[in-house]
GROMACS .gro file of C-alpha atoms in nm:
model
  400
    1MET     CA    1  -5.174   6.999  -7.538
    2ASN     CA    2  -5.396   6.756  -7.348
    3LEU     CA    3  -5.366   6.381  -7.335
    4ILE     CA    4  -5.662   6.302  -7.561
    5TYR     CA    5  -5.533   6.537  -7.832
    6PHE     CA    6  -5.191   6.375  -7.807
    7LEU     CA    7  -5.347   6.033  -7.870
    8LEU     CA    8  -5.572   6.163  -8.147
    9GLN     CA    9  -5.262   6.277  -8.332
   10SER     CA   10  -5.139   5.918  -8.331
   11SER     CA   11  -5.460   5.747  -8.443
   12TRP     CA   12  -5.802   5.898  -8.388
   13LYS     CA   13  -5.975   5.581  -8.508
   14MET     CA   14  -5.810   5.364  -8.243
   15VAL     CA   15  -5.886   5.627  -7.978
   16ALA     CA   16  -6.252   5.629  -8.083
   17ILE     CA   17  -6.269   5.248  -8.068
   18ALA     CA   18  -6.103   5.237  -7.727
   19ILE     CA   19  -6.322   5.507  -7.575
   20ALA     CA   20  -6.642   5.364  -7.727
   21THR     CA   21  -6.570   5.014  -7.599
   22GLY     CA   22  -6.468   5.156  -7.262
   23PHE     CA   23  -6.798   5.339  -7.227
   24LEU     CA   24  -6.986   5.031  -7.348
   25SER     CA   25  -6.812   4.824  -7.082
   26GLY     CA   26  -6.897   5.077  -6.813
   27GLY     CA   27  -7.254   5.104  -6.933
   28SER     CA   28  -7.291   4.727  -6.918
   29SER     CA   29  -7.159   4.728  -6.562
   30ALA     CA   30  -7.416   4.991  -6.469
   31GLY     CA   31  -7.680   4.779  -6.640
   32LEU     CA   32  -7.581   4.486  -6.421
   33ILE     CA   33  -7.642   4.699  -6.112
   34ALA     CA   34  -7.986   4.797  -6.241
   35LEU     CA   35  -8.065   4.432  -6.318
   36ILE     CA   36  -7.953   4.315  -5.974
   37SER     CA   37  -8.154   4.592  -5.805
   38HIS     CA   38  -8.463   4.502  -6.009
   39ALA     CA   39  -8.424   4.131  -5.930
   40LEU     CA   40  -8.394   4.202  -5.557
   41SER     CA   41  -8.684   4.448  -5.547
   42ASN     CA   42  -8.925   4.252  -5.768
   43PRO     CA   43  -8.825   3.885  -5.756
   44ASN     CA   44  -9.153   3.759  -5.908
   45SER     CA   45  -9.216   4.025  -6.173
   46THR     CA   46  -8.978   3.882  -6.434
   47SER     CA   47  -8.894   3.530  -6.547
   48PRO     CA   48  -8.582   3.397  -6.370
   49THR     CA   49  -8.459   3.259  -6.702
   50LEU     CA   50  -8.488   3.602  -6.864
   51LEU     CA   51  -8.308   3.768  -6.572
   52ALA     CA   52  -8.029   3.509  -6.583
   53GLY     CA   53  -7.992   3.551  -6.959
   54GLY     CA   54  -7.975   3.929  -6.927
   55PHE     CA   55  -7.721   3.901  -6.646
   56VAL     CA   56  -7.493   3.668  -6.846
   57GLY     CA   57  -7.525   3.883  -7.158
   58LEU     CA   58  -7.439   4.207  -6.980
   59ALA     CA   59  -7.150   4.040  -6.797
   60LEU     CA   60  -7.003   3.909  -7.125
   61VAL     CA   61  -7.039   4.248  -7.294
   62ALA     CA   62  -6.872   4.423  -6.999
   63LEU     CA   63  -6.586   4.171  -7.001
   64LEU     CA   64  -6.519   4.168  -7.376
   65THR     CA   65  -6.545   4.543  -7.428
   66SER     CA   66  -6.318   4.605  -7.129
   67ILE     CA   67  -6.051   4.378  -7.276
   68VAL     CA   68  -6.079   4.534  -7.622
   69SER     CA   69  -6.058   4.887  -7.484
   70GLN     CA   70  -5.749   4.812  -7.276
   71VAL     CA   71  -5.566   4.620  -7.550
   72VAL     CA   72  -5.630   4.891  -7.809
   73LEU     CA   73  -5.515   5.173  -7.583
   74ILE     CA   74  -5.210   4.982  -7.460
   75ARG     CA   75  -5.095   4.936  -7.819
   76LEU     CA   76  -5.185   5.294  -7.906
   77SER     CA   77  -5.004   5.437  -7.604
   78GLN     CA   78  -4.684   5.247  -7.677
   79ASP     CA   79  -4.692   5.354  -8.042
   80ALA     CA   80  -4.753   5.717  -7.945
   81VAL     CA   81  -4.469   5.717  -7.692
   82PHE     CA   82  -4.235   5.553  -7.946
   83HIS     CA   83  -4.314   5.814  -8.210
   84MET     CA   84  -4.271   6.095  -7.958
   85GLN     CA   85  -3.930   5.965  -7.853
   86MET     CA   86  -3.818   5.938  -8.214
   87ARG     CA   87  -3.956   6.282  -8.303
   88LEU     CA   88  -3.776   6.444  -8.012
   89SER     CA   89  -3.456   6.259  -8.095
   90ARG     CA   90  -3.470   6.374  -8.459
   91GLN     CA   91  -3.534   6.731  -8.350
   92ILE     CA   92  -3.242   6.722  -8.109
   93LEU     CA   93  -3.008   6.584  -8.375
   94SER     CA   94  -3.115   6.851  -8.627
   95SER     CA   95  -3.094   7.143  -8.383
   96GLU     CA   96  -2.817   7.394  -8.343
   97LEU     CA   97  -2.556   7.289  -8.090
   98SER     CA   98  -2.563   7.631  -7.927
   99HIS     CA   99  -2.935   7.597  -7.855
  100LEU     CA  100  -2.890   7.247  -7.712
  101GLU     CA  101  -2.616   7.377  -7.485
  102GLN     CA  102  -2.852   7.650  -7.361
  103LEU     CA  103  -3.120   7.389  -7.284
  104GLY     CA  104  -2.869   7.170  -7.104
  105THR     CA  105  -2.828   6.794  -7.100
  106PRO     CA  106  -3.023   6.745  -6.772
  107ARG     CA  107  -3.335   6.905  -6.916
  108LEU     CA  108  -3.316   6.694  -7.232
  109LEU     CA  109  -3.265   6.374  -7.031
  110ALA     CA  110  -3.551   6.456  -6.794
  111THR     CA  111  -3.779   6.514  -7.090
  112LEU     CA  112  -3.681   6.196  -7.274
  113THR     CA  113  -3.716   5.978  -6.962
  114GLU     CA  114  -3.943   6.117  -6.690
  115ASP     CA  115  -4.186   6.310  -6.911
  116VAL     CA  116  -4.230   6.032  -7.164
  117GLN     CA  117  -4.281   5.779  -6.882
  118ALA     CA  118  -4.541   6.002  -6.714
  119ILE     CA  119  -4.736   6.021  -7.040
  120SER     CA  120  -4.713   5.644  -7.086
  121ASN     CA  121  -4.853   5.586  -6.735
  122ALA     CA  122  -5.141   5.823  -6.798
  123VAL     CA  123  -5.232   5.670  -7.132
  124PHE     CA  124  -5.237   5.325  -6.974
  125SER     CA  125  -5.495   5.447  -6.720
  126ILE     CA  126  -5.734   5.591  -6.980
  127PRO     CA  127  -5.931   5.266  -7.038
  128PHE     CA  128  -6.007   5.236  -6.666
  129LEU     CA  129  -6.100   5.604  -6.657
  130CYS     CA  130  -6.344   5.562  -6.946
  131ILE     CA  131  -6.497   5.252  -6.787
  132ASN     CA  132  -6.547   5.429  -6.453
  133LEU     CA  133  -6.695   5.736  -6.621
  134ALA     CA  134  -6.939   5.513  -6.811
  135ILE     CA  135  -7.037   5.336  -6.490
  136VAL     CA  136  -7.107   5.671  -6.323
  137ALA     CA  137  -7.310   5.790  -6.624
  138GLY     CA  138  -7.506   5.464  -6.638
  139CYS     CA  139  -7.584   5.474  -6.267
  140LEU     CA  140  -7.702   5.834  -6.299
  141VAL     CA  141  -7.936   5.727  -6.580
  142TYR     CA  142  -8.070   5.448  -6.359
  143VAL     CA  143  -8.122   5.689  -6.069
  144THR     CA  144  -8.307   5.923  -6.305
  145TRP     CA  145  -8.531   5.638  -6.411
  146LEU     CA  146  -8.608   5.562  -6.046
  147SER     CA  147  -8.677   5.922  -5.939
  148TRP     CA  148  -8.580   6.261  -6.084
  149GLN     CA  149  -8.598   6.415  -5.736
  150VAL     CA  150  -8.316   6.188  -5.620
  151LEU     CA  151  -8.119   6.276  -5.931
  152MET     CA  152  -8.153   6.648  -5.857
  153MET     CA  153  -8.032   6.591  -5.503
  154LEU     CA  154  -7.737   6.390  -5.632
  155LEU     CA  155  -7.648   6.655  -5.891
  156VAL     CA  156  -7.650   6.924  -5.621
  157LEU     CA  157  -7.415   6.715  -5.409
  158LEU     CA  158  -7.192   6.651  -5.712
  159ALA     CA  159  -7.182   7.023  -5.788
  160ILE     CA  160  -7.077   7.094  -5.429
  161ALA     CA  161  -6.812   6.823  -5.440
  162ILE     CA  162  -6.671   6.932  -5.776
  163GLY     CA  163  -6.675   7.301  -5.689
  164SER     CA  164  -6.496   7.250  -5.360
  165SER     CA  165  -6.251   7.002  -5.511
  166ARG     CA  166  -6.146   7.231  -5.795
  167ILE     CA  167  -5.965   7.459  -5.551
  168LEU     CA  168  -5.769   7.167  -5.410
  169LEU     CA  169  -5.700   7.020  -5.756
  170ARG     CA  170  -5.576   7.351  -5.896
  171ARG     CA  171  -5.335   7.391  -5.605
  172ALA     CA  172  -5.223   7.027  -5.634
  173ARG     CA  173  -5.150   7.063  -6.006
  174LYS     CA  174  -4.945   7.376  -5.941
  175LEU     CA  175  -4.739   7.193  -5.678
  176LEU     CA  176  -4.674   6.904  -5.917
  177ALA     CA  177  -4.561   7.156  -6.179
  178PHE     CA  178  -4.315   7.299  -5.926
  179ALA     CA  179  -4.192   6.946  -5.855
  180ARG     CA  180  -4.132   6.892  -6.228
  181GLU     CA  181  -3.920   7.208  -6.240
  182ASP     CA  182  -3.726   7.084  -5.940
  183GLN     CA  183  -3.664   6.762  -6.127
  184ASP     CA  184  -3.471   6.946  -6.399
  185SER     CA  185  -3.245   7.095  -6.133
  186LEU     CA  186  -3.210   6.755  -5.967
  187PHE     CA  187  -3.097   6.599  -6.296
  188ASN     CA  188  -2.841   6.877  -6.327
  189HIS     CA  189  -2.701   6.796  -5.982
  190PHE     CA  190  -2.691   6.426  -6.065
  191ARG     CA  191  -2.491   6.510  -6.375
  192THR     CA  192  -2.251   6.714  -6.164
  193LEU     CA  193  -2.221   6.421  -5.924
  194SER     CA  194  -2.137   6.172  -6.200
  195GLU     CA  195  -1.913   6.388  -6.420
  196GLY     CA  196  -1.737   6.583  -6.143
  197ILE     CA  197  -1.684   6.298  -5.901
  198LYS     CA  198  -1.302   6.333  -5.908
  199GLU     CA  199  -1.309   6.706  -5.827
  200LEU     CA  200  -1.564   6.649  -5.550
  201LYS     CA  201  -1.363   6.367  -5.391
  202LEU     CA  202  -1.045   6.577  -5.397
  203HIS     CA  203  -1.195   6.863  -5.193
  204TYR     CA  204  -1.381   6.782  -4.871
  205GLN     CA  205  -1.540   7.124  -4.818
  206ARG     CA  206  -1.649   7.151  -5.179
  207ARG     CA  207  -1.804   6.805  -5.154
  208GLN     CA  208  -1.995   6.892  -4.838
  209ASP     CA  209  -2.116   7.223  -4.982
  210PHE     CA  210  -2.243   7.046  -5.293
  211LEU     CA  211  -2.427   6.783  -5.090
  212THR     CA  212  -2.590   7.018  -4.839
  213GLU     CA  213  -2.645   7.340  -5.036
  214ASP     CA  214  -2.716   7.204  -5.385
  215LEU     CA  215  -2.820   6.840  -5.401
  216GLN     CA  216  -2.993   6.806  -5.064
  217THR     CA  217  -3.173   7.141  -5.093
  218THR     CA  218  -3.312   7.061  -5.439
  219ALA     CA  219  -3.406   6.703  -5.348
  220ALA     CA  220  -3.583   6.823  -5.032
  221GLN     CA  221  -3.776   7.084  -5.230
  222PHE     CA  222  -3.872   6.823  -5.491
  223ARG     CA  223  -3.992   6.593  -5.212
  224ARG     CA  224  -4.187   6.873  -5.041
  225HIS     CA  225  -4.370   6.977  -5.358
  226ASN     CA  226  -4.453   6.615  -5.445
  227ILE     CA  227  -4.579   6.536  -5.094
  228SER     CA  228  -4.792   6.849  -5.080
  229GLY     CA  229  -4.941   6.795  -5.426
  230LEU     CA  230  -5.019   6.426  -5.378
  231THR     CA  231  -5.159   6.497  -5.030
  232LEU     CA  232  -5.407   6.742  -5.181
  233PHE     CA  233  -5.511   6.480  -5.435
  234ALA     CA  234  -5.560   6.226  -5.154
  235THR     CA  235  -5.763   6.481  -4.958
  236THR     CA  236  -5.981   6.538  -5.262
  237ALA     CA  237  -6.044   6.165  -5.296
  238SER     CA  238  -6.146   6.133  -4.930
  239TRP     CA  239  -6.370   6.440  -4.958
  240GLY     CA  240  -6.547   6.289  -5.260
  241LYS     CA  241  -6.604   5.964  -5.076
  242LEU     CA  242  -6.750   6.155  -4.780
  243ILE     CA  243  -6.993   6.334  -5.014
  244PHE     CA  244  -7.122   5.999  -5.139
  245PHE     CA  245  -7.169   5.863  -4.788
  246PHE     CA  246  -7.354   6.183  -4.709
  247ALA     CA  247  -7.576   6.120  -5.013
  248ILE     CA  248  -7.650   5.769  -4.888
  249GLY     CA  249  -7.741   5.909  -4.547
  250VAL     CA  250  -7.975   6.168  -4.700
  251VAL     CA  251  -8.149   5.904  -4.913
  252LEU     CA  252  -8.176   5.662  -4.623
  253PHE     CA  253  -8.281   5.895  -4.340
  254VAL     CA  254  -8.415   6.218  -4.494
  255LEU     CA  255  -8.570   6.131  -4.830
  256PRO     CA  256  -8.845   5.898  -4.693
  257HIS     CA  257  -8.976   6.192  -4.486
  258LEU     CA  258  -8.991   6.424  -4.790
  259ILE     CA  259  -9.139   6.204  -5.063
  260ALA     CA  260  -9.325   5.875  -5.075
  261ILE     CA  261  -9.075   5.602  -5.159
  262GLU     CA  262  -9.107   5.226  -5.160
  263PRO     CA  263  -8.859   5.021  -4.954
  264GLU     CA  264  -8.760   4.828  -5.268
  265THR     CA  265  -8.685   5.151  -5.453
  266LEU     CA  266  -8.493   5.281  -5.154
  267ALA     CA  267  -8.282   4.964  -5.159
  268GLY     CA  268  -8.209   5.031  -5.528
  269TYR     CA  269  -8.085   5.381  -5.445
  270ILE     CA  270  -7.860   5.256  -5.168
  271LEU     CA  271  -7.718   4.977  -5.384
  272THR     CA  272  -7.648   5.219  -5.670
  273PHE     CA  273  -7.485   5.483  -5.449
  274THR     CA  274  -7.273   5.224  -5.272
  275TYR     CA  275  -7.157   5.081  -5.604
  276LEU     CA  276  -7.073   5.432  -5.730
  277ILE     CA  277  -6.815   5.488  -5.457
  278ALA     CA  278  -6.559   5.255  -5.617
  279PRO     CA  279  -6.564   5.404  -5.971
  280MET     CA  280  -6.567   5.759  -5.835
  281GLU     CA  281  -6.268   5.676  -5.619
  282GLY     CA  282  -6.099   5.524  -5.924
  283ILE     CA  283  -6.155   5.844  -6.123
  284VAL     CA  284  -6.014   6.065  -5.848
  285ASN     CA  285  -5.715   5.835  -5.796
  286LYS     CA  286  -5.620   5.877  -6.163
  287LEU     CA  287  -5.617   6.256  -6.139
  288PRO     CA  288  -5.253   6.281  -6.020
  289VAL     CA  289  -5.141   6.060  -6.309
  290ILE     CA  290  -5.338   6.265  -6.561
  291SER     CA  291  -5.211   6.590  -6.412
  292LYS     CA  292  -4.848   6.476  -6.430
  293ALA     CA  293  -4.900   6.375  -6.792
  294GLY     CA  294  -5.046   6.716  -6.873
  295ILE     CA  295  -4.746   6.889  -6.715
  296SER     CA  296  -4.508   6.658  -6.903
  297LEU     CA  297  -4.684   6.726  -7.233
  298GLN     CA  298  -4.644   7.099  -7.176
  299LYS     CA  299  -4.274   7.052  -7.104
  300ILE     CA  300  -4.226   6.838  -7.414
  301GLU     CA  301  -4.419   7.074  -7.638
  302MET     CA  302  -4.224   7.374  -7.510
  303LEU     CA  303  -3.903   7.189  -7.581
  304GLY     CA  304  -4.025   7.060  -7.916
  305LEU     CA  305  -4.137   7.401  -8.040
  306SER     CA  306  -3.810   7.560  -7.941
  307LEU     CA  307  -3.621   7.283  -8.113
  308ALA     CA  308  -3.834   7.302  -8.425
  309ASN     CA  309  -3.778   7.676  -8.456
  310ARG     CA  310  -3.403   7.616  -8.471
  311ALA     CA  311  -3.402   7.289  -8.655
  312GLU     CA  312  -3.196   7.274  -8.969
  313ALA     CA  313  -3.364   7.188  -9.294
  314ALA     CA  314  -3.376   6.815  -9.351
  315THR     CA  315  -3.172   6.808  -9.670
  316VAL     CA  316  -2.929   6.554  -9.807
  317PRO     CA  317  -2.575   6.692  -9.763
  318PRO     CA  318  -2.379   6.754 -10.082
  319GLU     CA  319  -2.104   6.514 -10.177
  320LEU     CA  320  -1.780   6.601 -10.003
  321ASN     CA  321  -1.501   6.736 -10.222
  322ARG     CA  322  -1.193   6.565 -10.076
  323SER     CA  323  -0.949   6.763 -10.292
  324TRP     CA  324  -1.038   7.100 -10.138
  325HIS     CA  325  -0.814   7.406 -10.143
  326SER     CA  326  -0.926   7.656  -9.881
  327LEU     CA  327  -1.163   7.736  -9.594
  328GLU     CA  328  -1.207   8.106  -9.525
  329LEU     CA  329  -1.366   8.300  -9.240
  330LYS     CA  330  -1.455   8.660  -9.323
  331GLY     CA  331  -1.560   8.879  -9.030
  332VAL     CA  332  -1.710   8.581  -8.844
  333THR     CA  333  -1.845   8.641  -8.490
  334HIS     CA  334  -2.021   8.431  -8.228
  335THR     CA  335  -2.181   8.556  -7.906
  336TYR     CA  336  -2.272   8.359  -7.596
  337PRO     CA  337  -2.595   8.505  -7.456
  338SER     CA  338  -2.617   8.588  -7.086
  339ASP     CA  339  -2.885   8.707  -6.847
  340GLN     CA  340  -2.673   9.017  -6.797
  341GLU     CA  341  -2.623   9.199  -7.125
  342ASP     CA  342  -2.300   9.370  -7.017
  343ILE     CA  343  -2.110   9.044  -6.969
  344ASN     CA  344  -2.186   8.868  -7.299
  345PHE     CA  345  -1.881   8.702  -7.451
  346THR     CA  346  -1.826   8.763  -7.822
  347LEU     CA  347  -1.561   8.596  -8.031
  348GLY     CA  348  -1.445   8.787  -8.337
  349PRO     CA  349  -1.470   8.932  -8.585
  350LEU     CA  350  -1.236   8.670  -8.726
  351ASP     CA  351  -1.058   8.670  -9.061
  352LEU     CA  352  -0.885   8.340  -9.121
  353ARG     CA  353  -0.780   8.126  -9.416
  354LEU     CA  354  -0.698   7.756  -9.377
  355CYS     CA  355  -0.544   7.534  -9.645
  356PRO     CA  356  -0.482   7.157  -9.666
  357GLY     CA  357  -0.161   7.038  -9.504
  358GLU     CA  358  -0.126   7.334  -9.267
  359LEU     CA  359  -0.058   7.276  -8.898
  360VAL     CA  360  -0.239   7.550  -8.701
  361PHE     CA  361  -0.204   7.617  -8.327
  362LEU     CA  362  -0.475   7.796  -8.128
  363ILE     CA  363  -0.315   7.965  -7.828
  364GLY     CA  364  -0.503   8.135  -7.541
  365GLY     CA  365  -0.620   8.109  -7.184
  366ASN     CA  366  -0.937   7.952  -7.054
  367GLY     CA  367  -1.242   8.120  -7.201
  368SER     CA  368  -1.052   8.297  -7.478
  369GLY     CA  369  -1.254   8.127  -7.755
  370LYS     CA  370  -1.038   7.837  -7.876
  371SER     CA  371  -1.315   7.576  -7.855
  372THR     CA  372  -1.566   7.822  -7.999
  373LEU     CA  373  -1.346   7.878  -8.303
  374ALA     CA  374  -1.310   7.501  -8.347
  375LYS     CA  375  -1.689   7.464  -8.336
  376LEU     CA  376  -1.727   7.739  -8.595
  377ILE     CA  377  -1.474   7.575  -8.825
  378THR     CA  378  -1.641   7.234  -8.798
  379GLY     CA  379  -1.991   7.376  -8.848
  380LEU     CA  380  -2.121   7.294  -8.499
  381TYR     CA  381  -2.185   7.666  -8.448
  382SER     CA  382  -2.331   7.899  -8.707
  383PRO     CA  383  -2.171   8.246  -8.730
  384GLU     CA  384  -2.400   8.526  -8.619
  385SER     CA  385  -2.229   8.767  -8.853
  386GLY     CA  386  -1.969   8.737  -9.125
  387GLU     CA  387  -1.928   8.465  -9.385
  388MET     CA  388  -1.759   8.129  -9.424
  389TRP     CA  389  -1.639   8.017  -9.767
  390PHE     CA  390  -1.533   7.670  -9.877
  391ASP     CA  391  -1.340   7.666 -10.205
  392GLY     CA  392  -1.506   7.990 -10.303
  393GLN     CA  393  -1.859   7.871 -10.218
  394PRO     CA  394  -2.048   8.032  -9.926
  395ILE     CA  395  -2.153   7.796  -9.645
  396ASN     CA  396  -2.519   7.823  -9.538
  397ALA     CA  397  -2.780   7.623  -9.346
  398GLN     CA  398  -2.848   7.399  -9.648
  399ASN     CA  399  -2.489   7.289  -9.716
  400ARG     CA  400  -2.320   7.329  -9.376
   0.00000   0.00000   0.00000
C-alpha cells in the first residue's frame, strides 16, 4: 500500500486539489526562470512593464498555490493519521486476546507510535515533493522549447542517473526495512527493562548479560542498518548533483562545438540547469522519508489484516442476566502454538460446572494452566474444541 493510495482512501478530492496546486506552484516557479532567462537574453525585445507584470503574476501564483497545497495536505495528513490510529485501536480491542499475545505488546506499540509518525512525516513532505517535481517538469519543457538536442542530452543523463541510483535506492530501502524489524526487538527489550527492572537489579550477572547480549546487540544492529541505509541515500543525492554539474559542463564546454548556439541561449541553459539542482536535491532528500513511510504502511497493513481476520463481529452484547444458575465447560481445550510442534501446550479437555455462590480453588504449579482456565471462563480466550454453556445457552462469538 503506497502513500498516495493511503491518502486517496481518506479523501481523493483533497489529494487532487493538493497535488494540482502543488504542480501549479512548481510550474509557476519554472515559468519565473524562463521569464528571467528571456529578460536577460533579450532585454529590449519585450516591454519592461509587461515583463514586470508577468513576473509579479507568476510569483503570486507560485506563492498562493504553494500555501494552498501545503495547508490542504497538512490537514489531510493529520486526519488520515487520526483515522488510522482509531482504526488500529478498534481492531486491537475487537481482536482475540490470544492473537494479541502472539503479536506482542512491543510490536503493537512500535506500530502505533513509530510507524504512524513515519507516515505523518512523509505525508507532510508531499507538497514540497509535488512542487519540486513540477519545477523539474517545467524546466524540462523550457529546455525543450530552447533546443530538443539539449533535451535529448539531458534525458540521457537522467536515464544514467536514475538507472545507477536504483541499485543504491533498492539496497537502502532493504536496509531501512531491516532497521524497522530491529526496532520491534528494541521495543521488546525496552519493555523488559521497564517491567523487569527489579529482577535485573537483584542479579548483577543477569543485568550485564541483558545489557551486552540483548539490548546493546539489538541497538547496535538497529544503528548499523540505519546508518548504512541513510548513507546510501546520501550517496545517491550526491551522485545526482554530480550528474547535473556534468550536464552543465557538457552544455558549457562541449555543446557549442557540436551545434550552433547563441550565447544568450547558452546562458538560459546554464541558468535553468543551475536552478534545477535545488529541486532535484529536494526530491532525493525526501526519498528516505518516503521509503520509511512505505515500510511502515506495509507493517501496519500486515498487522491490520491479521487483526481483521480475527476480529470479533461488532455486535451489541446481550443484556446480562444477573440471576444466572450455571456455567458449564464441556470438553473445552486450548492450545498454545509453538514453533516446535512437539512442545505445544494444550489445556484440557475440561469438564467443569460452576454455580453462583461457589468458592473454587485452582491448584497447580507454574505453567499448569490456571491462568488459561481463568481466561477461558471469562471469555478472553475462545475454546478451540468443546463447548461452553451459560444457563443452557451455548456461548459463541456473537454473545461471548
